[in-house]
Amino acid sequence: MTKRAVLALADGTTFEGRAFGASGETVGEVVFNTSMYGYQEILTDPSYVGQIVTMTYPEMGNIGANAGDEEAGLPHAVGMVVRSLTKTPSNWRSQETLDAYLARHGRVGIEGVDTRRLVRHLRTHGAQTGIISTENVSAAALSERARAAVSMEGLDLATGVSCKEPYLFTTPTPDVFLATGDKQPEPELKYDVIAYDYGLKRSMLQYLVDVGCRVTVVPSHFTAEQVLAKKPHGVFLANGPGDPAAVKGADRTVAALLGKVPVFGICLGHQIMALALGGRTYKMKFGHRGGNQPVKDLTTGKVEITAQNHGFAVDDASLKGKAVVTHINLNDGTVEGLAVPDARAFSVQYHPEASPGPHDARYLFSRFATLMAGS
């Protein structure tokens, strides 16, 4: 028997639907993602810690779930909102249904929601805290509890999801079409890279290995002195959740590394690099989440269609004279890329590894390798 579920927003707006995944309640910032596919990569992206993800594409669950598509060992999104959930997946890699996958990991979902109405509401009024509940609780009471929940602004979530100890990563991107019994070629690992784990995705590490990097992943609190003692060829600043200005000591650590070793930052790593340069960040109204964000490279004039997932952005005015803005978002003009040539450092707000999304920007991993080769 299908169980009723309710999504209640902090401003009192409510949506009724049917429960899937685990039973119970979950509270988080309600956001939306415009990707048409890749829901498992989205759910397991650590950047979604503390967030309930609304998928704008109506049909979800049609490819099921499998271990190979995970960006981390478990879903980090605390809830999921969809229009229509497929009960019977049809994909040769499927190992279980999306419903079973979320239930196994204790994540609450709601289907049958008018997601067009919900997304329009979030675009107009902004991302806000909400609660999904399968319990017999009034919508008004749920909204009241959502209003009392902690805001995403000012939260250091990166430290909580970061690894506890350093570890080595040397696995390239898997070839899912490789014939049974065939061995995947291993890239020559020429560069030793330190990767700061602020909530990184597995695919980022794989693409670094693909371009010849032997990656040592370190916790967010790893000091600049500890990094330099390892004499790496480069430092990678990963993505992650929460407010970049709240990540303990990250800006000071990166500031101490700039100019001493090549640096490449993505998403939260991009924002932390901006803070290290003396810039500022701010909370966006509803952020950028999806695989269809147009970004213009100001150095070439070319436009890339990019994958993005962020609710904070860099204030361009705060970086005048400190960094070069290399990329902008063509939808709203926000900063999408920075470069500090004298410090051999660059960063992008978007996700060149995609997962899911277009592959337009994957060349940036090779650019990082070239930068290290010339250092």
Tab-separated table of C-alpha atoms in Angstrom, residues 31-338:
chain	number	residue	atom	x	y	z
A	31	VAL	CA	16.904	22.961	-3.748
A	32	PHE	CA	16.327	21.925	-7.363
A	33	ASN	CA	18.502	20.297	-10.021
A	34	THR	CA	17.733	20.582	-13.745
A	35	SER	CA	19.674	17.486	-14.879
A	36	MET	CA	17.707	15.007	-16.984
A	37	TYR	CA	19.743	12.041	-15.770
A	38	GLY	CA	22.424	11.067	-13.248
A	39	TYR	CA	20.253	11.159	-10.129
A	40	GLN	CA	22.489	8.659	-8.338
A	41	GLU	CA	25.621	10.762	-8.884
A	42	ILE	CA	23.657	13.775	-7.634
A	43	LEU	CA	22.361	12.029	-4.510
A	44	THR	CA	25.849	10.753	-3.577
A	45	ASP	CA	27.644	14.057	-4.210
A	46	PRO	CA	28.831	15.242	-0.763
A	47	SER	CA	28.006	18.818	-1.796
A	48	TYR	CA	24.357	17.928	-1.088
A	49	VAL	CA	24.885	17.334	2.630
A	50	GLY	CA	21.906	18.810	4.478
A	51	GLN	CA	19.832	19.320	1.318
A	52	ILE	CA	16.599	17.907	-0.096
A	53	VAL	CA	16.986	17.614	-3.874
A	54	THR	CA	14.084	18.320	-6.207
A	55	MET	CA	14.568	16.912	-9.717
A	56	THR	CA	12.951	19.104	-12.383
A	57	TYR	CA	12.916	16.338	-15.004
A	58	PRO	CA	9.670	14.438	-14.364
A	59	GLU	CA	10.684	10.785	-14.782
A	60	MET	CA	13.144	9.386	-12.225
A	61	GLY	CA	14.308	5.876	-11.308
A	62	ASN	CA	14.235	4.526	-14.858
A	63	ILE	CA	17.849	3.279	-14.754
A	64	GLY	CA	17.713	1.979	-11.193
A	65	ALA	CA	20.836	2.220	-9.041
A	66	ASN	CA	24.264	0.592	-9.110
A	67	ALA	CA	27.522	0.830	-7.156
A	68	GLY	CA	29.485	2.085	-10.163
A	69	ASP	CA	27.574	5.374	-10.386
A	70	GLU	CA	28.198	6.463	-6.811
A	71	GLU	CA	30.327	9.551	-6.157
A	72	ALA	CA	30.664	8.539	-2.490
A	73	GLY	CA	29.845	5.487	-0.417
A	74	LEU	CA	26.327	6.648	0.443
A	75	PRO	CA	23.742	9.293	-0.512
A	76	HIS	CA	24.629	12.621	1.093
A	77	ALA	CA	21.393	14.366	0.106
A	78	VAL	CA	18.976	13.966	3.010
A	79	GLY	CA	15.849	13.709	0.853
A	80	MET	CA	14.538	13.570	-2.718
A	81	VAL	CA	11.479	15.088	-4.434
A	82	VAL	CA	10.279	13.776	-7.833
A	83	ARG	CA	7.249	14.043	-10.075
A	84	SER	CA	7.086	10.421	-11.219
A	85	LEU	CA	9.030	7.434	-9.857
A	86	THR	CA	9.591	4.416	-12.089
A	87	LYS	CA	8.980	1.184	-10.213
A	88	THR	CA	10.635	-1.049	-12.821
A	89	PRO	CA	14.061	0.172	-14.003
A	90	SER	CA	15.301	-0.733	-17.475
A	91	ASN	CA	19.091	-0.592	-17.708
A	92	TRP	CA	21.735	-3.282	-18.101
A	93	ARG	CA	23.756	-1.891	-15.163
A	94	SER	CA	20.862	-1.681	-12.693
A	95	GLN	CA	21.322	-3.570	-9.418
A	96	GLU	CA	18.261	-2.313	-7.508
A	97	THR	CA	15.452	0.216	-7.784
A	98	LEU	CA	15.888	3.828	-6.705
A	99	ASP	CA	13.174	3.194	-4.092
A	100	ALA	CA	15.131	0.265	-2.608
A	101	TYR	CA	18.417	2.161	-2.790
A	102	LEU	CA	17.092	5.111	-0.773
A	103	ALA	CA	15.331	2.825	1.694
A	104	ARG	CA	18.550	0.863	2.263
A	105	HIS	CA	20.371	4.090	3.094
A	106	GLY	CA	17.604	5.551	5.244
A	107	ARG	CA	16.792	8.442	2.904
A	108	VAL	CA	13.210	9.734	2.679
A	109	GLY	CA	11.654	10.572	-0.687
A	110	ILE	CA	8.351	11.961	-1.955
A	111	GLU	CA	6.872	11.372	-5.422
A	112	GLY	CA	3.779	12.656	-7.170
A	113	VAL	CA	4.685	16.255	-6.364
A	114	ASP	CA	3.941	19.088	-8.786
A	115	THR	CA	7.647	19.816	-9.229
A	116	ARG	CA	6.970	22.613	-11.740
A	117	ARG	CA	5.042	24.501	-9.067
A	118	LEU	CA	7.696	23.752	-6.441
A	119	VAL	CA	10.601	24.922	-8.639
A	120	ARG	CA	8.787	28.113	-9.609
A	121	HIS	CA	8.171	28.777	-5.924
A	122	LEU	CA	11.859	28.269	-5.074
A	123	ARG	CA	12.939	30.490	-7.983
A	124	THR	CA	10.613	33.262	-6.797
A	125	HIS	CA	11.103	32.987	-3.047
A	126	GLY	CA	14.526	31.325	-2.852
A	127	ALA	CA	15.846	28.003	-1.586
A	128	GLN	CA	14.588	27.402	1.943
A	129	THR	CA	14.400	24.801	4.658
A	130	GLY	CA	11.748	22.114	4.339
A	131	ILE	CA	10.686	18.813	5.844
A	132	ILE	CA	9.531	15.628	4.127
A	133	SER	CA	7.383	13.550	6.465
A	134	THR	CA	5.583	10.239	6.131
A	135	GLU	CA	4.239	10.572	9.672
A	136	ASN	CA	0.791	11.712	10.759
A	137	VAL	CA	1.821	15.288	11.555
A	138	SER	CA	0.017	18.464	10.475
A	139	ALA	CA	1.564	20.469	7.651
A	140	ALA	CA	1.455	23.603	9.798
A	141	ALA	CA	3.495	21.903	12.526
A	142	LEU	CA	6.053	20.712	9.959
A	143	SER	CA	6.448	24.216	8.515
A	144	GLU	CA	6.946	25.608	12.019
A	145	ARG	CA	9.757	23.113	12.627
A	146	ALA	CA	11.291	23.969	9.257
A	147	ARG	CA	11.370	27.649	10.222
A	148	ALA	CA	13.194	26.750	13.432
A	149	ALA	CA	15.895	24.719	11.628
A	150	VAL	CA	19.429	26.045	11.136
A	151	SER	CA	20.159	27.987	7.929
A	152	MET	CA	22.838	26.804	5.484
A	153	GLU	CA	24.564	30.194	5.721
A	154	GLY	CA	27.404	30.119	8.254
A	155	LEU	CA	27.554	26.312	8.419
A	156	ASP	CA	30.894	24.504	8.126
A	157	LEU	CA	29.682	21.255	6.578
A	158	ALA	CA	32.916	20.522	4.714
A	159	THR	CA	34.871	19.646	7.847
A	160	GLY	CA	32.212	17.103	8.797
A	161	VAL	CA	32.346	15.173	5.501
A	162	SER	CA	36.109	15.438	4.957
A	163	CYS	CA	38.236	12.309	5.354
A	164	LYS	CA	39.791	11.791	8.777
A	165	GLU	CA	43.213	10.594	7.570
A	166	PRO	CA	45.209	10.995	4.325
A	167	TYR	CA	44.944	8.207	1.746
A	168	LEU	CA	46.387	7.430	-1.696
A	169	PHE	CA	44.187	7.288	-4.816
A	170	THR	CA	45.481	5.876	-8.126
A	171	THR	CA	42.356	4.460	-9.822
A	172	PRO	CA	41.549	5.855	-13.296
A	173	THR	CA	38.057	6.406	-14.685
A	174	PRO	CA	36.569	2.923	-15.251
A	175	ASP	CA	35.624	1.843	-18.759
A	176	VAL	CA	32.131	0.396	-18.307
A	177	PHE	CA	32.211	-1.000	-21.862
A	178	LEU	CA	35.409	-2.988	-21.325
A	179	ALA	CA	34.974	-6.612	-22.413
A	180	THR	CA	34.952	-9.234	-19.677
A	181	GLY	CA	38.485	-10.411	-18.966
A	182	ASP	CA	40.146	-7.402	-20.618
A	183	LYS	CA	42.421	-5.246	-18.504
A	184	GLN	CA	42.041	-1.471	-18.529
A	185	PRO	CA	45.264	0.374	-19.433
A	186	GLU	CA	46.852	2.161	-16.474
A	187	PRO	CA	48.037	5.754	-17.001
A	188	GLU	CA	51.612	6.751	-16.250
A	189	LEU	CA	51.537	8.649	-12.956
A	190	LYS	CA	54.020	11.516	-13.297
A	191	TYR	CA	52.671	14.095	-10.852
A	192	ASP	CA	52.243	13.906	-7.097
A	193	VAL	CA	49.131	15.889	-6.174
A	194	ILE	CA	47.673	16.762	-2.785
A	195	ALA	CA	43.865	16.893	-2.958
A	196	TYR	CA	41.998	18.690	-0.183
A	197	ASP	CA	38.841	16.797	0.688
A	198	TYR	CA	36.125	19.356	1.437
A	199	GLY	CA	33.541	16.812	0.268
A	200	LEU	CA	35.081	15.648	-2.996
A	201	LYS	CA	33.529	13.445	-5.646
A	202	ARG	CA	35.189	10.182	-6.679
A	203	SER	CA	35.131	11.144	-10.374
A	204	MET	CA	37.342	14.188	-9.708
A	205	LEU	CA	40.066	11.921	-8.369
A	206	GLN	CA	39.653	9.547	-11.311
A	207	TYR	CA	40.103	12.346	-13.846
A	208	LEU	CA	43.217	13.548	-12.035
A	209	VAL	CA	44.625	10.021	-12.302
A	210	ASP	CA	43.658	9.941	-15.998
A	211	VAL	CA	46.004	12.898	-16.674
A	212	GLY	CA	48.899	11.307	-14.781
A	213	CYS	CA	48.383	12.287	-11.140
A	214	ARG	CA	49.193	10.164	-8.128
A	215	VAL	CA	46.724	11.678	-5.665
A	216	THR	CA	47.085	11.905	-1.904
A	217	VAL	CA	43.747	12.958	-0.420
A	218	VAL	CA	44.045	14.925	2.818
A	219	PRO	CA	41.544	16.238	5.406
A	220	SER	CA	40.282	19.808	5.249
A	221	HIS	CA	42.377	20.746	8.309
A	222	PHE	CA	45.699	19.573	6.772
A	223	THR	CA	48.172	22.445	7.178
A	224	ALA	CA	50.156	24.202	4.466
A	225	GLU	CA	53.363	23.126	6.205
A	226	GLN	CA	52.275	19.475	6.040
A	227	VAL	CA	51.478	19.841	2.336
A	228	LEU	CA	54.769	21.515	1.421
A	229	ALA	CA	56.710	18.915	3.395
A	230	LYS	CA	55.451	16.311	0.916
A	231	LYS	CA	56.854	18.377	-2.000
A	232	PRO	CA	53.874	17.856	-4.330
A	233	HIS	CA	53.803	18.947	-7.954
A	234	GLY	CA	50.398	20.541	-7.368
A	235	VAL	CA	47.484	21.062	-4.977
A	236	PHE	CA	43.852	20.371	-5.839
A	237	LEU	CA	41.002	22.084	-3.951
A	238	ALA	CA	37.858	19.968	-4.211
A	239	ASN	CA	34.146	20.683	-4.060
A	240	GLY	CA	32.094	20.406	-0.894
A	241	PRO	CA	28.952	21.515	0.971
A	242	GLY	CA	27.993	24.538	3.028
A	243	ASP	CA	29.309	28.060	3.419
A	244	PRO	CA	32.903	28.476	2.135
A	245	ALA	CA	33.584	31.296	4.598
A	246	ALA	CA	32.782	28.923	7.470
A	247	VAL	CA	35.320	26.185	6.605
A	248	LYS	CA	37.753	26.354	9.499
A	249	GLY	CA	41.141	27.755	8.500
A	250	ALA	CA	40.809	26.783	4.816
A	251	ASP	CA	41.359	30.299	3.436
A	252	ARG	CA	44.523	30.830	5.500
A	253	THR	CA	45.902	27.440	4.486
A	254	VAL	CA	45.348	28.064	0.783
A	255	ALA	CA	46.794	31.583	1.081
A	256	ALA	CA	49.983	30.022	2.460
A	257	LEU	CA	50.171	27.662	-0.545
A	258	LEU	CA	49.538	30.173	-3.341
A	259	GLY	CA	52.718	30.998	-5.216
A	260	LYS	CA	54.578	28.007	-3.797
A	261	VAL	CA	52.914	25.242	-5.815
A	262	PRO	CA	50.399	25.106	-8.717
A	263	VAL	CA	46.795	25.170	-7.452
A	264	PHE	CA	43.547	24.077	-9.142
A	265	GLY	CA	40.185	24.598	-7.425
A	266	ILE	CA	36.662	23.424	-8.263
A	267	CYS	CA	33.354	24.684	-6.803
A	268	LEU	CA	33.886	25.100	-3.028
A	269	GLY	CA	37.628	24.934	-3.740
A	270	HIS	CA	37.180	27.849	-6.156
A	271	GLN	CA	35.370	29.847	-3.482
A	272	ILE	CA	38.020	29.067	-0.857
A	273	MET	CA	40.748	30.203	-3.257
A	274	ALA	CA	38.856	33.478	-3.715
A	275	LEU	CA	38.689	33.929	0.054
A	276	ALA	CA	42.423	33.154	0.303
A	277	LEU	CA	43.060	35.995	-2.154
A	278	GLY	CA	41.126	38.427	0.042
A	279	GLY	CA	37.800	38.159	-1.776
A	280	ARG	CA	34.276	37.611	-0.469
A	281	THR	CA	31.511	35.086	-1.082
A	282	TYR	CA	27.753	35.378	-0.691
A	283	LYS	CA	24.652	33.156	-0.503
A	284	MET	CA	22.698	32.978	-3.756
A	285	LYS	CA	18.909	33.113	-3.966
A	286	PHE	CA	18.520	29.564	-5.284
A	287	GLY	CA	21.950	28.671	-6.686
A	288	HIS	CA	22.997	26.788	-9.802
A	289	ARG	CA	22.311	23.044	-9.897
A	290	GLY	CA	22.102	21.061	-13.113
A	291	GLY	CA	23.895	20.057	-16.289
A	292	ASN	CA	22.895	22.905	-18.615
A	293	GLN	CA	24.561	26.056	-17.275
A	294	PRO	CA	26.158	28.206	-20.043
A	295	VAL	CA	29.578	29.614	-19.144
A	296	LYS	CA	31.675	31.972	-21.254
A	297	ASP	CA	35.461	31.742	-21.215
A	298	LEU	CA	36.481	35.408	-21.359
A	299	THR	CA	40.000	34.512	-22.495
A	300	THR	CA	38.816	32.739	-25.677
A	301	GLY	CA	35.226	33.897	-26.173
A	302	LYS	CA	34.069	30.276	-26.284
A	303	VAL	CA	30.963	29.067	-24.450
A	304	GLU	CA	30.838	25.795	-22.523
A	305	ILE	CA	27.727	24.016	-21.284
A	306	THR	CA	28.580	22.975	-17.754
A	307	ALA	CA	27.463	20.929	-14.763
A	308	GLN	CA	27.040	22.932	-11.568
A	309	ASN	CA	26.016	22.475	-7.957
A	310	HIS	CA	26.452	25.444	-5.641
A	311	GLY	CA	24.450	27.836	-3.500
A	312	PHE	CA	27.230	30.366	-2.836
A	313	ALA	CA	29.178	32.532	-5.287
A	314	VAL	CA	32.254	34.765	-5.427
A	315	ASP	CA	31.840	38.547	-5.307
A	316	ASP	CA	33.761	39.768	-8.376
A	317	ALA	CA	34.157	43.324	-7.050
A	318	SER	CA	36.030	42.008	-4.016
A	319	LEU	CA	38.767	40.510	-6.216
A	320	LYS	CA	39.678	43.512	-8.358
A	321	GLY	CA	43.442	43.735	-8.569
A	322	LYS	CA	43.835	40.365	-6.832
A	323	ALA	CA	42.757	37.874	-9.522
A	324	VAL	CA	41.579	37.741	-13.130
A	325	VAL	CA	37.965	36.718	-13.719
A	326	THR	CA	38.274	34.205	-16.568
A	327	HIS	CA	34.730	32.818	-16.824
A	328	ILE	CA	31.202	34.161	-16.259
A	329	ASN	CA	27.769	32.569	-16.157
A	330	LEU	CA	25.715	33.710	-19.144
A	331	ASN	CA	22.422	33.382	-17.259
A	332	ASP	CA	23.185	35.786	-14.405
A	333	GLY	CA	26.726	37.121	-14.923
A	334	THR	CA	28.151	35.506	-11.772
A	335	VAL	CA	31.834	34.583	-11.511
A	336	GLU	CA	32.591	31.107	-12.897
A	337	GLY	CA	36.391	31.146	-13.073
A	338	LEU	CA	39.484	32.837	-11.662
